[in-house]
CSV table of C-alpha atoms in Angstrom, one decimal:
chain,number,residue,atom,x,y,z
A,8,PRO,CA,0.0,0.0,0.0
A,9,SER,CA,1.1,3.6,-0.7
A,10,ASN,CA,1.2,4.5,3.0
A,11,VAL,CA,3.5,1.7,3.8
A,12,TYR,CA,5.7,2.5,0.7
A,13,LYS,CA,5.9,6.1,1.9
A,14,ALA,CA,6.9,5.0,5.4
A,15,LEU,CA,9.6,2.7,4.0
A,16,GLU,CA,10.8,5.6,1.8
A,17,ASP,CA,11.0,7.8,4.8
A,18,ILE,CA,13.4,5.3,6.4
A,19,VAL,CA,15.8,4.8,3.5
A,20,GLY,CA,15.2,7.8,1.3
A,21,ALA,CA,13.6,8.0,-2.2
A,22,ASP,CA,16.8,7.0,-4.0
A,23,HIS,CA,17.0,3.7,-2.0
A,24,ILE,CA,13.6,2.2,-2.6
A,25,SER,CA,11.8,1.0,-5.7
A,26,ASP,CA,8.6,-0.8,-6.8
A,27,ASP,CA,9.4,-0.5,-10.5
A,28,PRO,CA,8.6,-3.9,-12.1
A,29,ALA,CA,11.8,-3.8,-14.1
A,30,VAL,CA,13.9,-3.2,-11.0
A,31,LEU,CA,12.0,-5.9,-9.1
A,32,ASP,CA,12.5,-8.4,-11.9
A,33,SER,CA,16.2,-7.8,-11.6
A,34,TYR,CA,15.9,-9.2,-8.1
A,35,ARG,CA,14.4,-12.5,-9.2
A,36,TYR,CA,16.4,-15.7,-9.6
A,37,SER,CA,15.9,-18.4,-12.2
A,38,LEU,CA,15.4,-21.7,-10.2
A,39,ALA,CA,17.1,-23.5,-13.2
A,40,HIS,CA,20.4,-21.9,-12.1
A,41,THR,CA,20.2,-22.8,-8.4
A,42,ALA,CA,22.4,-25.2,-6.5
A,43,ILE,CA,19.2,-26.8,-5.1
A,44,HIS,CA,18.3,-28.3,-8.5
A,45,LEU,CA,14.6,-28.0,-8.6
A,46,GLY,CA,14.5,-29.3,-12.2
A,47,PRO,CA,14.3,-27.9,-15.7
A,48,TYR,CA,12.0,-25.0,-14.8
A,49,TYR,CA,13.5,-22.5,-17.2
A,50,ASP,CA,10.5,-20.2,-17.0
A,51,THR,CA,10.2,-20.4,-13.3
A,52,PHE,CA,11.7,-17.7,-11.1
A,53,THR,CA,11.7,-16.8,-7.5
A,54,PRO,CA,8.6,-14.6,-6.7
A,55,ARG,CA,8.8,-10.9,-7.5
A,56,GLY,CA,9.0,-8.7,-4.4
A,57,GLU,CA,6.6,-5.9,-3.7
A,58,ALA,CA,9.5,-3.4,-3.3
A,59,VAL,CA,13.3,-3.4,-2.9
A,60,LEU,CA,15.1,-1.3,-0.3
A,61,LEU,CA,18.7,-0.6,0.2
A,62,PRO,CA,19.3,0.2,3.8
A,63,GLY,CA,22.4,2.1,4.8
A,64,SER,CA,22.7,1.3,8.5
A,65,THR,CA,21.7,-1.1,11.2
A,66,GLU,CA,19.2,1.5,12.5
A,67,GLU,CA,17.5,1.6,9.0
A,68,VAL,CA,17.3,-2.2,8.9
A,69,GLN,CA,15.8,-2.2,12.4
A,70,ALA,CA,13.2,0.5,11.4
A,71,ILE,CA,12.3,-1.5,8.3
A,72,VAL,CA,11.9,-4.7,10.2
A,73,LYS,CA,9.7,-3.1,12.9
A,74,LEU,CA,7.5,-1.5,10.1
A,75,CYS,CA,7.2,-4.8,8.3
A,76,ASN,CA,6.1,-6.4,11.6
A,77,GLU,CA,3.6,-3.7,12.2
A,78,PHE,CA,2.0,-4.2,8.8
A,79,LYS,CA,2.6,-8.0,8.6
A,80,ILE,CA,4.9,-7.7,5.6
A,81,LYS,CA,7.4,-10.5,5.0
A,82,PHE,CA,11.0,-9.4,4.1
A,83,LYS,CA,14.2,-11.1,2.9
A,84,ALA,CA,17.6,-9.5,3.4
A,85,ALA,CA,20.6,-10.5,1.2
A,86,SER,CA,24.0,-9.2,0.6
A,87,THR,CA,25.6,-10.6,-2.6
A,88,PHE,CA,22.7,-12.8,-3.7
A,89,TRP,CA,24.6,-16.1,-4.1
A,90,SER,CA,22.0,-18.6,-5.3
A,91,ALA,CA,18.2,-18.6,-4.7
A,92,GLN,CA,18.4,-18.4,-1.0
A,93,GLY,CA,18.9,-14.6,-1.1
A,94,TYR,CA,15.6,-13.9,-2.8
A,95,PRO,CA,12.0,-13.7,-1.6
A,96,SER,CA,10.5,-17.2,-1.4
A,97,GLU,CA,6.9,-16.1,-1.5
A,98,GLU,CA,4.7,-13.4,-3.0
A,99,GLY,CA,4.0,-10.2,-1.0
A,100,ALA,CA,7.5,-9.9,0.4
A,101,ILE,CA,10.0,-7.0,0.2
A,102,GLN,CA,13.7,-7.4,-0.6
A,103,LEU,CA,16.4,-5.8,1.4
A,104,ASP,CA,19.6,-5.4,-0.6
A,105,MET,CA,22.5,-4.7,1.8
A,106,ARG,CA,24.9,-3.3,-0.8
A,107,ARG,CA,25.0,0.1,0.8
A,108,MET,CA,26.4,-1.5,3.9
A,109,ASP,CA,29.8,-2.2,2.4
A,110,ARG,CA,32.4,-0.7,4.7
A,111,VAL,CA,35.3,-2.2,6.6
A,112,LEU,CA,34.8,-0.3,9.8
A,113,GLU,CA,37.9,-1.4,11.6
A,114,ILE,CA,40.9,-3.6,11.3
A,115,ASP,CA,42.7,-4.3,14.6
A,116,GLU,CA,46.2,-5.3,13.5
A,117,LYS,CA,47.4,-6.3,17.0
A,118,ASN,CA,44.5,-8.6,17.7
A,119,MET,CA,44.0,-9.5,14.1
A,120,TYR,CA,40.3,-8.9,13.7
A,121,ALA,CA,38.1,-6.9,11.4
A,122,VAL,CA,34.7,-5.2,12.0
A,123,ILE,CA,32.7,-5.2,8.7
A,124,GLU,CA,29.3,-4.5,7.4
A,125,PRO,CA,27.2,-7.2,5.6
A,126,HIS,CA,28.1,-6.4,2.0
A,127,VAL,CA,31.9,-6.5,2.5
A,128,ILE,CA,33.0,-9.2,0.1
A,129,GLY,CA,36.0,-11.4,0.7
A,130,ALA,CA,38.2,-9.6,-1.9
A,131,ILE,CA,37.7,-6.2,-0.2
A,132,LEU,CA,38.4,-7.6,3.2
A,133,GLN,CA,41.5,-9.5,1.9
A,134,ALA,CA,42.8,-6.4,0.2
A,135,GLU,CA,42.5,-4.3,3.4
A,136,ALA,CA,44.0,-7.1,5.5
A,137,MET,CA,47.0,-7.4,3.1
A,138,LYS,CA,47.7,-3.7,3.4
A,139,ARG,CA,48.5,-4.4,7.0
A,140,GLY,CA,50.4,-7.6,6.5
A,141,LEU,CA,47.4,-9.8,7.5
A,142,ASN,CA,45.4,-12.5,5.7
A,143,ALA,CA,41.7,-13.1,5.6
A,144,HIS,CA,39.9,-16.5,5.2
A,145,ILE,CA,38.2,-16.7,1.8
A,146,HIS,CA,35.2,-19.0,1.9
A,147,GLY,CA,34.1,-21.5,-0.7
A,148,PRO,CA,31.7,-19.4,-2.8
A,149,GLY,CA,34.7,-17.1,-3.5
A,150,ALA,CA,36.0,-13.7,-3.0
A,151,SER,CA,33.0,-12.0,-4.6
A,152,CYS,CA,30.6,-13.1,-1.9
A,153,SER,CA,29.9,-11.6,1.4
A,154,SER,CA,32.4,-12.4,4.1
A,155,LEU,CA,30.0,-11.8,6.9
A,156,ALA,CA,27.1,-13.7,5.5
A,157,SER,CA,29.2,-16.9,5.1
A,158,SER,CA,30.4,-16.5,8.7
A,159,CYS,CA,26.8,-16.8,9.9
A,160,ALA,CA,25.5,-19.5,7.5
A,161,LEU,CA,26.7,-22.9,6.4
A,162,ALA,CA,30.0,-22.8,8.3
A,163,GLY,CA,32.0,-20.9,5.7
A,164,PHE,CA,34.4,-23.6,4.4
A,165,GLY,CA,37.0,-22.6,1.9
A,166,PRO,CA,40.3,-23.7,0.3
A,167,ASP,CA,42.3,-22.3,3.1
A,168,SER,CA,40.2,-23.7,5.9
A,169,MET,CA,42.9,-26.3,6.7
A,170,TYR,CA,45.1,-23.5,7.8
A,171,MET,CA,42.8,-20.7,8.8
A,172,GLY,CA,39.7,-22.5,10.0
A,173,GLN,CA,36.2,-21.9,8.7
A,174,HIS,CA,34.2,-18.7,9.2
A,175,THR,CA,32.1,-20.1,12.0
A,176,GLU,CA,35.3,-20.7,14.0
A,177,ASN,CA,36.5,-17.1,13.3
A,178,LEU,CA,33.4,-15.1,14.0
A,179,LEU,CA,34.0,-13.2,17.2
A,180,GLY,CA,30.9,-11.1,17.5
A,181,ILE,CA,27.8,-9.8,15.6
A,182,GLU,CA,25.3,-7.0,15.6
A,183,TRP,CA,22.1,-8.6,14.2
A,184,VAL,CA,18.6,-7.2,13.7
A,185,MET,CA,16.3,-9.9,15.0
A,186,PRO,CA,13.0,-10.8,13.3
A,187,ASP,CA,11.2,-8.7,16.0
A,188,GLY,CA,13.3,-5.7,15.2
A,189,GLU,CA,15.4,-5.8,18.3
A,190,ILE,CA,19.2,-5.7,18.0
A,191,LEU,CA,21.2,-8.6,19.3
A,192,ARG,CA,24.8,-7.7,20.0
A,193,VAL,CA,27.2,-10.6,20.8
């Protein structure tokens, strides 16, 4: 509804929300290309969202989630959209594209840790780490996928896991917007 769209627009700004069908179709995924192998459904795609939003901060994500809960709107957040799991799985949902949250916030050289936002890909983190003589684990999907997302899902195995562990072993803390809109800090 237009009142909900306007409220979402007030959170992220007019430049960071769209309900244009062409934009929404660019956020659909062909199930024929997925690793979950649903069969030869070349004309079948993940559902088209109602809108796509690009939040720029944890606070914006929190406000979006709370508004979605208030109006009973489903949402799906994704960073680099690797496979169908990053896309809405049912009609009537909105898509959160985390690409504006792409900063390496801190690298502590002494204690060898980094604080990153969800869209920081492995290649960016590795480049920043190497400037300081450090190395970052690159997970199996590759350097073009979100470093943080793989830390929180599927263990984050990669070709260097034998030496550097897997992402779930290296994750030291998170700031996570929970489904109820509250922020969990660990």
